[in-house]
CSV table of C-alpha atoms in Angstrom, one decimal:
chain,number,residue,atom,x,y,z
A,1,MET,CA,-14.4,27.2,-16.2
A,2,ALA,CA,-14.4,29.4,-13.2
A,3,GLN,CA,-13.7,33.0,-13.9
A,4,LEU,CA,-13.0,36.1,-11.8
A,5,HIS,CA,-13.8,39.5,-13.2
A,6,VAL,CA,-12.2,42.5,-11.7
A,7,ALA,CA,-13.2,46.0,-12.8
A,8,HIS,CA,-11.0,49.0,-12.7
A,9,LYS,CA,-11.5,52.5,-14.1
A,10,MET,CA,-8.7,52.0,-16.6
A,11,HIS,CA,-8.6,48.2,-17.2
A,12,THR,CA,-10.8,45.1,-17.0
A,13,TYR,CA,-9.2,41.8,-15.9
A,14,THR,CA,-10.5,38.3,-16.6
A,15,VAL,CA,-8.6,35.7,-14.7
A,16,ILE,CA,-8.9,32.0,-15.6
A,17,PRO,CA,-6.6,29.2,-14.5
A,18,ARG,CA,-3.0,29.8,-15.7
A,19,VAL,CA,-3.9,32.5,-18.1
A,20,LEU,CA,-4.5,36.2,-17.5
A,21,TYR,CA,-6.3,38.3,-20.2
A,22,ILE,CA,-6.2,42.1,-20.0
A,23,ARG,CA,-7.9,44.5,-22.4
A,24,ARG,CA,-6.8,48.1,-22.6
A,25,TRP,CA,-8.7,50.9,-24.4
A,26,GLY,CA,-7.7,51.2,-28.0
A,27,LEU,CA,-5.3,48.2,-27.9
A,28,LYS,CA,-5.6,44.7,-29.2
A,29,ARG,CA,-6.1,42.0,-26.5
A,30,TRP,CA,-2.9,40.4,-25.3
A,31,SER,CA,-2.4,37.5,-22.9
A,32,LEU,CA,0.3,36.3,-20.5
A,33,ALA,CA,0.4,32.5,-20.4
A,34,PHE,CA,2.1,31.1,-17.3
A,35,GLY,CA,3.3,27.6,-17.7
A,36,LYS,CA,4.8,25.4,-15.0
A,37,SER,CA,8.1,27.4,-15.1
A,38,GLY,CA,6.2,30.6,-14.7
A,39,ARG,CA,7.5,31.9,-18.0
A,40,VAL,CA,5.8,34.7,-19.9
A,41,SER,CA,4.8,34.4,-23.5
A,42,TYR,CA,2.9,36.9,-25.7
A,43,ASP,CA,-0.1,36.5,-28.0
A,44,THR,CA,0.5,39.9,-29.6
A,45,HIS,CA,2.4,42.5,-27.7
A,46,PRO,CA,3.7,42.8,-24.1
A,47,PRO,CA,1.8,45.0,-21.7
A,48,ARG,CA,2.3,48.7,-22.0
A,49,PRO,CA,1.6,49.1,-18.2
A,50,SER,CA,4.6,47.1,-17.3
A,51,ILE,CA,7.0,50.0,-17.8
A,52,THR,CA,4.6,53.0,-17.7
A,53,PRO,CA,5.3,54.6,-14.4
A,54,THR,CA,3.9,57.8,-12.7
A,55,PRO,CA,4.6,60.7,-12.8
A,56,PRO,CA,4.7,61.3,-16.5
A,57,PRO,CA,8.1,60.1,-17.9
A,58,LEU,CA,8.7,63.3,-19.9
A,59,SER,CA,8.4,65.3,-16.7
A,60,LEU,CA,12.1,64.5,-16.2
A,61,LEU,CA,13.1,66.7,-19.1
A,62,ALA,CA,14.2,70.3,-18.5
A,63,LEU,CA,11.8,72.8,-20.0
A,64,PRO,CA,14.3,74.2,-22.6
A,65,THR,CA,15.1,70.6,-23.8
A,66,LEU,CA,11.4,69.8,-23.9
A,67,ILE,CA,10.5,72.8,-26.1
A,68,ARG,CA,13.5,72.3,-28.4
A,69,SER,CA,12.6,68.6,-28.8
A,70,TYR,CA,9.0,69.4,-29.6
A,71,LEU,CA,9.9,72.0,-32.2
A,72,ILE,CA,12.4,69.6,-34.0
A,73,SER,CA,10.1,66.7,-33.8
A,74,ALA,CA,7.3,68.8,-35.3
A,75,ILE,CA,9.5,69.6,-38.3
A,76,SER,CA,10.6,66.0,-38.5
A,77,ALA,CA,7.0,64.7,-38.5
A,78,THR,CA,5.9,67.1,-41.2
A,79,PRO,CA,7.2,66.1,-44.7
A,80,ILE,CA,6.6,69.6,-46.2
A,81,LEU,CA,9.0,71.0,-43.6
A,82,LEU,CA,11.4,68.1,-43.3
A,83,THR,CA,12.3,67.9,-47.1
A,84,PRO,CA,13.7,71.5,-47.4
A,85,SER,CA,15.3,71.1,-44.0
A,86,LEU,CA,17.2,68.0,-45.2
A,87,TRP,CA,18.2,69.9,-48.3
A,88,ILE,CA,19.6,72.8,-46.3
A,89,LEU,CA,21.5,70.5,-43.9
A,90,SER,CA,22.9,68.5,-46.9
A,91,LEU,CA,24.1,71.8,-48.4
A,92,LEU,CA,25.8,72.8,-45.2
A,93,ALA,CA,27.6,69.4,-45.0
A,94,HIS,CA,28.8,69.2,-48.6
A,95,SER,CA,28.9,72.8,-50.0
A,96,LYS,CA,32.3,74.1,-51.3
A,97,SER,CA,31.1,77.7,-50.9
A,98,PRO,CA,32.5,79.6,-47.9
A,99,PHE,CA,29.0,81.2,-47.4
A,100,TRP,CA,27.4,77.8,-46.7
A,101,GLN,CA,30.4,76.5,-44.6
A,102,VAL,CA,29.6,76.9,-40.9
A,103,GLU,CA,33.3,77.4,-40.0
A,104,HIS,CA,33.3,80.5,-42.2
A,105,ASN,CA,29.8,81.8,-41.5
A,106,PRO,CA,29.4,82.7,-37.8
A,107,PHE,CA,25.6,83.3,-38.2
A,108,LEU,CA,24.9,79.9,-39.7
A,109,ARG,CA,27.2,78.3,-37.1
A,110,TYR,CA,25.2,79.9,-34.3
A,111,ILE,CA,21.9,78.8,-35.7
A,112,VAL,CA,23.0,75.2,-36.2
A,113,LYS,CA,24.7,74.9,-32.8
A,114,LYS,CA,21.7,76.3,-30.9
A,115,THR,CA,19.2,74.0,-32.6
A,116,ILE,CA,19.9,70.7,-34.2
A,117,TYR,CA,23.5,70.5,-32.9
A,118,ALA,CA,22.3,71.1,-29.3
A,119,GLN,CA,19.6,68.4,-29.8
A,120,PHE,CA,21.8,65.6,-30.9
A,121,CYS,CA,25.4,66.4,-30.1
A,122,ALA,CA,27.3,66.6,-26.8
A,123,GLY,CA,29.6,69.5,-27.5
A,124,GLU,CA,32.7,70.8,-29.2
A,125,THR,CA,35.1,70.9,-26.3
A,126,PRO,CA,35.7,68.6,-23.2
A,127,SER,CA,33.9,71.0,-20.9
A,128,GLU,CA,30.8,71.1,-23.1
A,129,VAL,CA,30.8,67.3,-23.4
A,130,LYS,CA,31.2,66.9,-19.6
A,131,ARG,CA,28.4,69.4,-19.1
A,132,THR,CA,26.0,67.5,-21.4
A,133,ALA,CA,26.9,64.2,-19.7
A,134,THR,CA,26.2,65.7,-16.3
A,135,GLU,CA,22.8,67.0,-17.5
A,136,LEU,CA,21.9,63.6,-18.9
A,137,ARG,CA,22.8,62.0,-15.5
A,138,LYS,CA,20.7,64.6,-13.7
A,139,THR,CA,17.8,63.6,-15.8
A,140,GLY,CA,18.3,60.0,-14.7
A,141,TYR,CA,20.3,58.3,-17.4
A,142,GLN,CA,23.1,56.0,-16.3
A,143,GLY,CA,25.5,57.7,-18.6
A,144,VAL,CA,26.5,58.2,-22.2
A,145,VAL,CA,27.6,56.3,-25.2
A,146,LEU,CA,30.0,58.8,-26.8
A,147,ASN,CA,31.1,58.8,-30.4
A,148,TYR,CA,33.7,61.1,-32.1
A,149,ALA,CA,31.8,62.5,-35.1
A,150,LYS,CA,34.7,63.1,-37.5
A,151,GLU,CA,34.4,60.8,-40.4
A,152,LEU,CA,36.3,59.9,-43.6
A,153,VAL,CA,33.9,59.9,-46.5
A,154,PHE,CA,34.8,57.8,-49.6
A,155,ASP,CA,33.4,58.2,-53.1
A,156,LYS,CA,31.5,55.1,-54.2
A,157,GLY,CA,33.5,53.3,-56.8
A,158,ALA,CA,36.6,55.3,-56.3
A,159,PRO,CA,39.8,53.3,-55.8
A,160,ILE,CA,41.0,53.0,-52.2
A,161,GLU,CA,44.7,53.9,-52.4
A,162,GLN,CA,47.0,55.6,-50.0
A,163,ASN,CA,50.8,56.0,-49.6
A,164,LYS,CA,52.5,54.8,-46.4
A,165,GLN,CA,53.1,58.3,-45.0
A,166,ASP,CA,49.5,59.4,-45.3
A,167,ALA,CA,48.3,56.0,-44.0
A,168,ALA,CA,50.6,56.3,-40.9
A,169,LYS,CA,49.2,59.9,-40.3
A,170,ASP,CA,45.6,58.7,-40.6
A,171,ILE,CA,46.1,55.9,-38.1
A,172,GLU,CA,47.8,58.4,-35.7
A,173,ASP,CA,44.9,60.8,-36.0
A,174,TRP,CA,42.5,58.0,-35.5
A,175,GLN,CA,44.2,56.8,-32.4
A,176,ARG,CA,44.3,60.3,-31.0
A,177,GLY,CA,40.6,60.7,-31.6
A,178,LEU,CA,39.8,57.3,-29.9
A,179,LEU,CA,41.8,58.3,-26.8
A,180,LYS,CA,40.2,61.7,-26.7
A,181,THR,CA,36.8,60.1,-26.8
A,182,VAL,CA,37.7,57.5,-24.1
A,183,ASN,CA,39.1,60.2,-21.9
A,184,LEU,CA,35.8,62.2,-22.1
A,185,VAL,CA,33.6,59.5,-20.6
A,186,ASP,CA,33.4,58.3,-17.0
A,187,HIS,CA,33.6,54.9,-15.3
A,188,GLY,CA,30.8,52.7,-16.6
A,189,ASP,CA,30.2,54.7,-19.7
A,190,PHE,CA,30.6,53.6,-23.3
A,191,ALA,CA,32.8,54.9,-26.1
A,192,ALA,CA,31.5,54.2,-29.6
A,193,LEU,CA,34.3,53.6,-32.2
A,194,LYS,CA,34.6,53.0,-36.0
A,195,PHE,CA,37.5,51.1,-37.6
A,196,SER,CA,37.0,53.0,-41.0
A,197,GLY,CA,38.0,56.2,-39.3
A,198,ALA,CA,41.6,55.0,-39.5
A,199,GLY,CA,41.7,55.7,-43.2
A,200,PRO,CA,41.7,54.1,-46.7
A,201,SER,CA,44.5,51.7,-45.9
A,202,VAL,CA,42.6,50.2,-43.0
A,203,VAL,CA,39.4,50.1,-45.0
A,204,GLN,CA,41.3,48.2,-47.7
A,205,ARG,CA,42.4,45.6,-45.1
A,206,LEU,CA,38.9,45.2,-43.8
A,207,ILE,CA,37.5,44.6,-47.3
A,208,GLY,CA,40.2,42.0,-47.9
A,209,LYS,CA,39.4,40.4,-44.5
A,210,LEU,CA,43.1,40.8,-43.6
A,211,PRO,CA,44.5,41.2,-40.0
A,212,PRO,CA,45.3,44.7,-38.8
A,213,THR,CA,48.7,46.1,-39.4
A,214,ALA,CA,51.1,46.4,-36.4
A,215,ALA,CA,50.3,50.1,-36.1
A,216,VAL,CA,46.5,49.5,-36.0
A,217,SER,CA,47.0,46.7,-33.5
A,218,GLN,CA,49.1,48.9,-31.3
A,219,ALA,CA,46.5,51.6,-31.4
A,220,MET,CA,43.7,49.2,-30.6
A,221,LYS,CA,45.7,47.8,-27.7
A,222,GLU,CA,46.3,51.2,-26.2
A,223,VAL,CA,42.6,52.2,-26.4
A,224,CYS,CA,41.4,48.8,-25.0
A,225,ASP,CA,44.0,48.8,-22.2
A,226,HIS,CA,43.0,52.3,-21.2
A,227,ALA,CA,39.3,51.3,-21.3
A,228,LYS,CA,39.8,48.2,-19.2
A,229,ASN,CA,41.9,50.1,-16.5
A,230,THR,CA,39.3,52.9,-16.2
A,231,GLY,CA,36.1,50.8,-16.3
A,232,ILE,CA,35.0,52.1,-19.7
A,233,LYS,CA,33.3,49.9,-22.3
A,234,LEU,CA,34.0,50.0,-26.0
A,235,LEU,CA,31.3,49.6,-28.7
A,236,TRP,CA,32.7,49.0,-32.2
A,237,ASP,CA,29.9,50.2,-34.5
A,238,ALA,CA,28.7,48.3,-37.5
A,239,GLU,CA,29.5,49.8,-41.0
A,240,GLN,CA,28.8,49.0,-44.6
A,241,ASN,CA,28.6,45.3,-45.6
A,242,ALA,CA,31.9,45.5,-47.6
A,243,VAL,CA,33.9,46.0,-44.5
A,244,GLN,CA,31.7,44.3,-41.9
A,245,PRO,CA,33.1,40.8,-42.0
A,246,GLY,CA,36.5,42.2,-41.4
A,247,ILE,CA,35.2,44.3,-38.5
A,248,ASP,CA,33.4,41.3,-37.0
A,249,GLN,CA,36.8,39.3,-37.0
A,250,TRP,CA,38.8,42.2,-35.5
A,251,THR,CA,36.2,42.8,-32.8
A,252,LEU,CA,36.0,39.1,-31.9
A,253,ASP,CA,39.8,38.9,-31.5
A,254,LEU,CA,39.6,41.9,-29.1
A,255,GLN,CA,36.9,40.2,-27.1
A,256,ARG,CA,39.0,37.1,-26.8
A,257,GLU,CA,41.8,39.3,-25.2
A,258,TYR,CA,39.7,41.6,-23.0
A,259,ASN,CA,36.4,40.1,-22.1
A,260,HIS,CA,37.3,37.9,-19.1
A,261,ASP,CA,36.1,37.4,-15.5
A,262,GLY,CA,32.5,37.9,-16.5
A,263,VAL,CA,33.1,41.5,-17.7
A,264,ALA,CA,32.7,42.7,-21.2
A,265,VAL,CA,35.1,45.6,-22.2
A,266,VAL,CA,34.6,45.2,-26.0
A,267,TYR,CA,31.3,44.9,-27.8
A,268,GLY,CA,30.6,44.0,-31.4
A,269,THR,CA,27.5,45.3,-33.2
A,270,TYR,CA,24.9,42.8,-34.7
A,271,GLN,CA,22.3,44.1,-37.2
A,272,ALA,CA,19.0,42.2,-37.1
A,273,TYR,CA,18.0,43.2,-40.6
A,274,ALA,CA,20.8,41.2,-42.1
A,275,ILE,CA,19.8,37.6,-43.0
A,276,SER,CA,23.3,36.3,-41.9
A,277,THR,CA,23.1,37.8,-38.4
A,278,PRO,CA,21.5,34.8,-36.5
A,279,GLN,CA,24.1,32.4,-37.8
A,280,LEU,CA,27.0,34.8,-37.3
A,281,LEU,CA,25.9,35.5,-33.7
A,282,ALA,CA,25.5,31.8,-33.0
A,283,GLN,CA,29.0,31.2,-34.3
A,284,HIS,CA,30.4,33.9,-32.0
A,285,LEU,CA,28.5,32.6,-29.0
A,286,ALA,CA,29.9,29.1,-29.7
A,287,ILE,CA,33.4,30.5,-29.8
A,288,ALA,CA,32.9,32.5,-26.6
A,289,HIS,CA,31.7,29.4,-24.8
A,290,ARG,CA,34.4,27.2,-26.1
A,291,GLU,CA,37.2,29.7,-25.2
A,292,GLY,CA,35.7,31.0,-22.0
A,293,PHE,CA,35.2,34.7,-22.6
A,294,THR,CA,32.2,37.0,-22.3
A,295,LEU,CA,30.6,38.0,-25.6
A,296,GLY,CA,29.7,41.7,-25.7
A,297,VAL,CA,26.6,42.2,-28.0
A,298,LYS,CA,25.2,45.6,-29.2
A,299,LEU,CA,22.0,44.6,-30.9
A,300,VAL,CA,20.5,47.0,-33.5
A,301,ARG,CA,18.0,46.7,-36.4
A,302,GLY,CA,20.5,48.2,-38.9
A,303,ALA,CA,21.4,51.4,-40.5
A,304,TYR,CA,22.8,50.8,-44.0
A,305,MET,CA,19.8,49.7,-46.0
A,306,GLY,CA,20.2,52.7,-48.2
A,307,SER,CA,23.7,51.8,-49.3
A,308,ASP,CA,24.1,48.0,-49.0
A,309,PRO,CA,22.5,45.4,-51.5
A,310,ARG,CA,18.9,44.8,-50.7
A,311,ARG,CA,19.3,41.0,-51.0
A,312,LEU,CA,21.2,41.0,-47.8
A,313,PHE,CA,18.2,41.9,-45.7
A,314,TRP,CA,15.0,40.3,-44.6
A,315,GLY,CA,12.1,40.9,-47.0
A,316,THR,CA,9.8,42.9,-44.6
A,317,LYS,CA,10.1,45.0,-41.5
A,318,ALA,CA,7.9,42.5,-39.7
A,319,GLU,CA,10.6,39.8,-40.3
A,320,THR,CA,13.3,42.1,-39.1
A,321,ASP,CA,11.3,42.9,-35.9
A,322,ARG,CA,10.7,39.2,-35.2
A,323,VAL,CA,14.4,38.4,-35.6
A,324,HIS,CA,15.5,41.3,-33.5
A,325,ASP,CA,13.1,40.5,-30.7
A,326,LYS,CA,13.9,36.7,-30.8
A,327,ILE,CA,17.6,37.3,-30.6
A,328,ALA,CA,17.1,39.7,-27.7
A,329,GLU,CA,15.0,37.2,-25.9
A,330,ALA,CA,17.6,34.4,-26.4
A,331,LEU,CA,20.4,36.6,-25.1
A,332,ILE,CA,18.5,37.8,-22.1
A,333,ARG,CA,17.3,34.3,-21.2
A,334,LYS,CA,20.7,32.7,-22.2
A,335,GLU,CA,18.7,30.1,-24.1
A,336,TRP,CA,18.6,29.1,-27.7
A,337,ASN,CA,15.4,29.4,-29.6
A,338,GLU,CA,14.0,29.0,-33.2
A,339,VAL,CA,15.8,32.2,-34.5
A,340,LEU,CA,19.1,32.1,-32.6
A,341,SER,CA,19.9,28.4,-32.7
A,342,PRO,CA,23.3,26.7,-32.1
A,343,ILE,CA,25.5,25.8,-35.0
A,344,GLU,CA,26.2,22.3,-33.7
A,345,GLU,CA,24.1,20.0,-31.5
A,346,THR,CA,25.2,16.7,-30.1
A,347,ASP,CA,22.9,13.8,-28.8
A,348,ARG,CA,20.0,16.2,-29.5
A,349,GLN,CA,21.3,18.4,-26.6
A,350,LYS,CA,21.8,22.1,-27.3
A,351,PRO,CA,25.2,23.4,-26.1
A,352,ALA,CA,25.4,25.6,-23.0
A,353,PHE,CA,25.1,29.3,-23.5
A,354,PRO,CA,28.1,31.5,-22.8
A,355,ASN,CA,28.2,34.5,-20.6
A,356,VAL,CA,26.9,37.6,-22.5
A,357,SER,CA,26.5,41.3,-22.0
A,358,LEU,CA,23.9,43.1,-24.1
A,359,VAL,CA,23.3,46.6,-25.1
A,360,LEU,CA,19.8,46.8,-26.6
A,361,ALA,CA,20.1,49.9,-28.9
A,362,THR,CA,16.6,50.5,-30.1
A,363,HIS,CA,13.8,53.2,-30.2
A,364,ASN,CA,11.1,50.5,-30.7
A,365,HIS,CA,8.8,50.6,-27.7
A,366,GLU,CA,7.4,47.1,-28.3
A,367,SER,CA,11.0,45.6,-28.4
A,368,VAL,CA,11.9,47.3,-25.1
A,369,ARG,CA,8.6,46.3,-23.4
A,370,LYS,CA,9.3,42.7,-24.3
A,371,ALA,CA,12.8,42.8,-22.8
A,372,VAL,CA,11.4,44.6,-19.7
A,373,ALA,CA,8.7,41.9,-19.2
A,374,ILE,CA,11.3,39.1,-19.4
A,375,ARG,CA,13.5,40.8,-16.8
A,376,GLN,CA,10.5,41.3,-14.5
A,377,GLU,CA,9.7,37.6,-14.8
A,378,GLN,CA,13.3,36.7,-14.1
A,379,ARG,CA,13.5,38.9,-11.0
A,380,ARG,CA,10.2,37.5,-9.8
A,381,THR,CA,11.4,33.9,-10.2
A,382,GLY,CA,14.9,34.4,-9.0
A,383,GLN,CA,16.6,33.6,-12.3
A,384,GLU,CA,20.1,34.7,-13.3
A,385,LEU,CA,20.2,38.2,-14.9
A,386,ILE,CA,22.7,39.1,-17.6
A,387,ASP,CA,24.4,42.5,-17.8
A,388,LEU,CA,21.8,44.4,-19.9
A,389,SER,CA,21.7,48.1,-20.9
A,390,TYR,CA,19.3,50.1,-23.1
A,391,ALA,CA,20.5,52.9,-25.4
A,392,GLN,CA,18.7,55.6,-27.5
A,393,LEU,CA,20.1,58.4,-29.5
A,394,MET,CA,20.3,61.7,-27.7
A,395,GLY,CA,17.5,64.0,-29.0
A,396,MET,CA,15.3,61.0,-30.0
A,397,ALA,CA,13.0,58.6,-28.2
A,398,ASP,CA,12.9,60.7,-25.0
A,399,ASP,CA,9.5,59.3,-24.1
A,400,LEU,CA,11.0,55.8,-24.1
A,401,GLY,CA,14.2,56.7,-22.4
A,402,THR,CA,12.5,58.6,-19.5
A,403,GLU,CA,10.0,55.8,-19.2
A,404,LEU,CA,12.8,53.3,-18.6
A,405,ILE,CA,14.4,55.6,-16.1
A,406,LEU,CA,11.3,55.8,-13.9
A,407,ALA,CA,10.6,52.1,-14.4
A,408,GLY,CA,14.1,51.4,-13.0
A,409,ARG,CA,13.5,53.2,-9.8
A,410,SER,CA,12.2,51.5,-6.7
A,411,SER,CA,9.2,52.8,-4.7
A,412,SER,CA,11.6,54.5,-2.4
A,413,GLY,CA,13.0,56.5,-5.2
A,414,VAL,CA,16.5,55.2,-5.4
A,415,THR,CA,18.1,55.0,-8.9
A,416,GLN,CA,18.3,52.0,-11.1
A,417,ALA,CA,22.1,51.7,-10.5
A,418,LYS,CA,21.5,51.1,-6.8
A,419,THR,CA,18.7,48.6,-7.4
A,420,GLY,CA,20.6,46.5,-9.9
A,421,SER,CA,18.1,47.1,-12.6
A,422,SER,CA,18.9,47.5,-16.3
A,423,LYS,CA,20.7,50.7,-17.2
A,424,THR,CA,19.7,53.3,-19.7
A,425,PHE,CA,22.2,55.4,-21.8
A,426,LYS,CA,22.0,58.1,-24.4
A,427,TYR,CA,24.1,57.8,-27.5
A,428,THR,CA,25.6,61.1,-28.7
A,429,ALA,CA,28.4,62.5,-30.8
A,430,TRP,CA,31.0,65.1,-30.1
A,431,GLY,CA,33.2,67.3,-32.3
A,432,SER,CA,33.1,70.7,-34.0
A,433,VAL,CA,29.8,71.8,-35.7
A,434,ARG,CA,31.5,71.1,-39.0
A,435,GLU,CA,32.6,67.6,-38.0
A,436,CYS,CA,29.2,66.8,-36.8
A,437,LEU,CA,27.2,67.8,-39.9
A,438,THR,CA,27.4,64.3,-41.5
A,439,TYR,CA,26.2,62.8,-38.2
A,440,LEU,CA,23.4,65.3,-38.0
A,441,LEU,CA,22.4,64.7,-41.6
A,442,ARG,CA,22.0,60.9,-40.8
A,443,ARG,CA,19.8,61.7,-37.8
A,444,ALA,CA,17.5,63.9,-40.0
A,445,GLU,CA,17.4,61.2,-42.7
A,446,GLU,CA,16.6,58.6,-40.0
A,447,ASN,CA,13.6,60.8,-38.9
A,448,LYS,CA,12.4,60.9,-42.5
A,449,GLY,CA,12.4,57.1,-42.6
A,450,SER,CA,10.4,56.8,-39.4
A,451,LEU,CA,7.7,59.5,-39.6
A,452,GLY,CA,5.1,57.4,-37.7
A,453,ARG,CA,7.4,57.0,-34.7
A,454,THR,CA,8.4,60.7,-34.9
A,455,ARG,CA,4.7,61.7,-34.9
A,456,ILE,CA,4.1,59.6,-31.7
A,457,GLY,CA,7.1,61.2,-30.1
A,458,ARG,CA,5.9,64.7,-31.0
A,459,LEU,CA,2.4,63.9,-29.6
A,460,ALA,CA,4.0,62.7,-26.3
A,461,LEU,CA,6.1,65.9,-26.1
A,462,GLY,CA,3.1,68.1,-26.9
A,463,LYS,CA,1.1,66.4,-24.2
A,464,GLU,CA,3.8,67.1,-21.6
A,465,LEU,CA,4.0,70.7,-22.7
A,466,ARG,CA,0.2,71.1,-22.2
A,467,ARG,CA,0.4,69.4,-18.9
A,468,ARG,CA,3.1,71.8,-17.6
A,469,LEU,CA,1.2,74.8,-18.9
A,470,LEU,CA,-2.1,73.8,-17.3
A,471,SER,CA,-0.4,73.1,-14.0
A,472,ARG,CA,0.6,76.7,-13.9
A,473,LEU,CA,-2.8,78.1,-14.5
C-alpha cells in the first residue's frame, strides 16, 4: 500500500488510504479512521493537539490567581498536607466552639476568605459576585454557573418531620435564595439549584415520589418565569439517590412547560456512574420527542459514591468513563448508540432523536477532547450542531478551561461567542464564608479523591509560573 511519510519536529505522520496515524512523544498511538461519511472514530484517545492552542492556555490567568491556584493545588496533591487541611476545614464547618466558627473569629474568617474561599467561591455580596463574574469573563469564559451555597444538612437515619409553619418558612427562604441567585447572573448564564434546600417537608415528598405542594410549585414557577424572561438557564443539580427519582420527575415536568422553540431553560442532571442512567435518559429523550420539547441535559460522572449504595454504580471507573463518553457522543451527534439506545424500536428503525441542549460538566481532558473532535468533524462536514456548553468548577481544571477558551477563538482573535463555538463556563458558589464551608469541604474532598488529576494540574500551573519568571529575566 502506498504511504506518505511527513516529518515534523514535534510529530511524525504516516498517511495511508482512509486512515491517518499519528504518533506523539510519550503517548500511545491513536488513529482517526475516516469512513464514507467522513466520521471520526478513535482507536484509543482523541488527539491532544486538537484543542491545544498557542499561546499557553494558562497565560490567560491573572498572576495572583495563578499563584494561589498553584499553592492550593500543591497542598491538594500532597497527602501529608491535604489530610490535616481537610481535618481543619471539617472542624471549621462543624465545630460548636465559637473559637473555630468563622463568624465569631475574624482572624480565621480572614484566612479562609483570602485563600480557599477566594479560590472556589464567587463572593458574599452581590457586588463581590458581580466582580468575580466580570473577572471570569475577562479571562475568556462565557459566564458563570452560580449556586447558592447555603444547605440544609440532615442526620442519616433521623426522621424527616416538620410542622406546617416551619415548612412554609423553609420554602419561603428557599424561594428567596433562588431568586437572589437568578438575579445575580446575567443573560446567558446558568443558575444551579437544589430542591432539597426547600426543607425536610420537600425532601419527604421527593423520597415518596409525590408531586410538589402548591407552595413549592408556585416558587418554581416564579423562578422559571423569571429565568425565561431574562435569558437565564436553570440547572437542577443531582442529589442523593433517595431523592433523585423525585427530582428527575419534577425537573422533567418543568422542561415540558418551559423548554420550547428549540431553547432549553431548564436542565436536569444525569450521572454517568449510575447503572440506571442510560435507560432513564433514553426514556426522557423519548418523552421529549413525543411531546415536542427540548431536553436540557447536564452530564456529570457523579458525586455521591460516598453516600449512596455501591450496587447502584458501575463496577469500575473505566466503565463509568465509557458510559459517560458514549452518552456525550450520542447527544452531540443526536444519534442512538450501543450505550444510549432507544427504549422502543419499530420495524427495526430507531426513533428520531429530539432536540437537546447539553452541558458537559467534567474535568476529564479525554472526555472533552472527544467532544471537541466530534464538533470539529461536524463543522467540517456541515452537520447540525446542538447547543453545547462546557463547565468546570471555579478553582479547578484551569488548564482545561483556558485550553477550551483559546480553542474557541478564531485566528482573527474573536471570541467563541461570536464564532458560534461551544461555550465554556465556570461553576461557583456564593454566600457567606460560613455558608460556603460545606461546599468548600466537598471541593477539598474531591481533590483528595483525584490526586492524579490534581498533580497534573499543579505541574501545568508550575510550568506557567516558570515560563512567566523566565520571560522577565
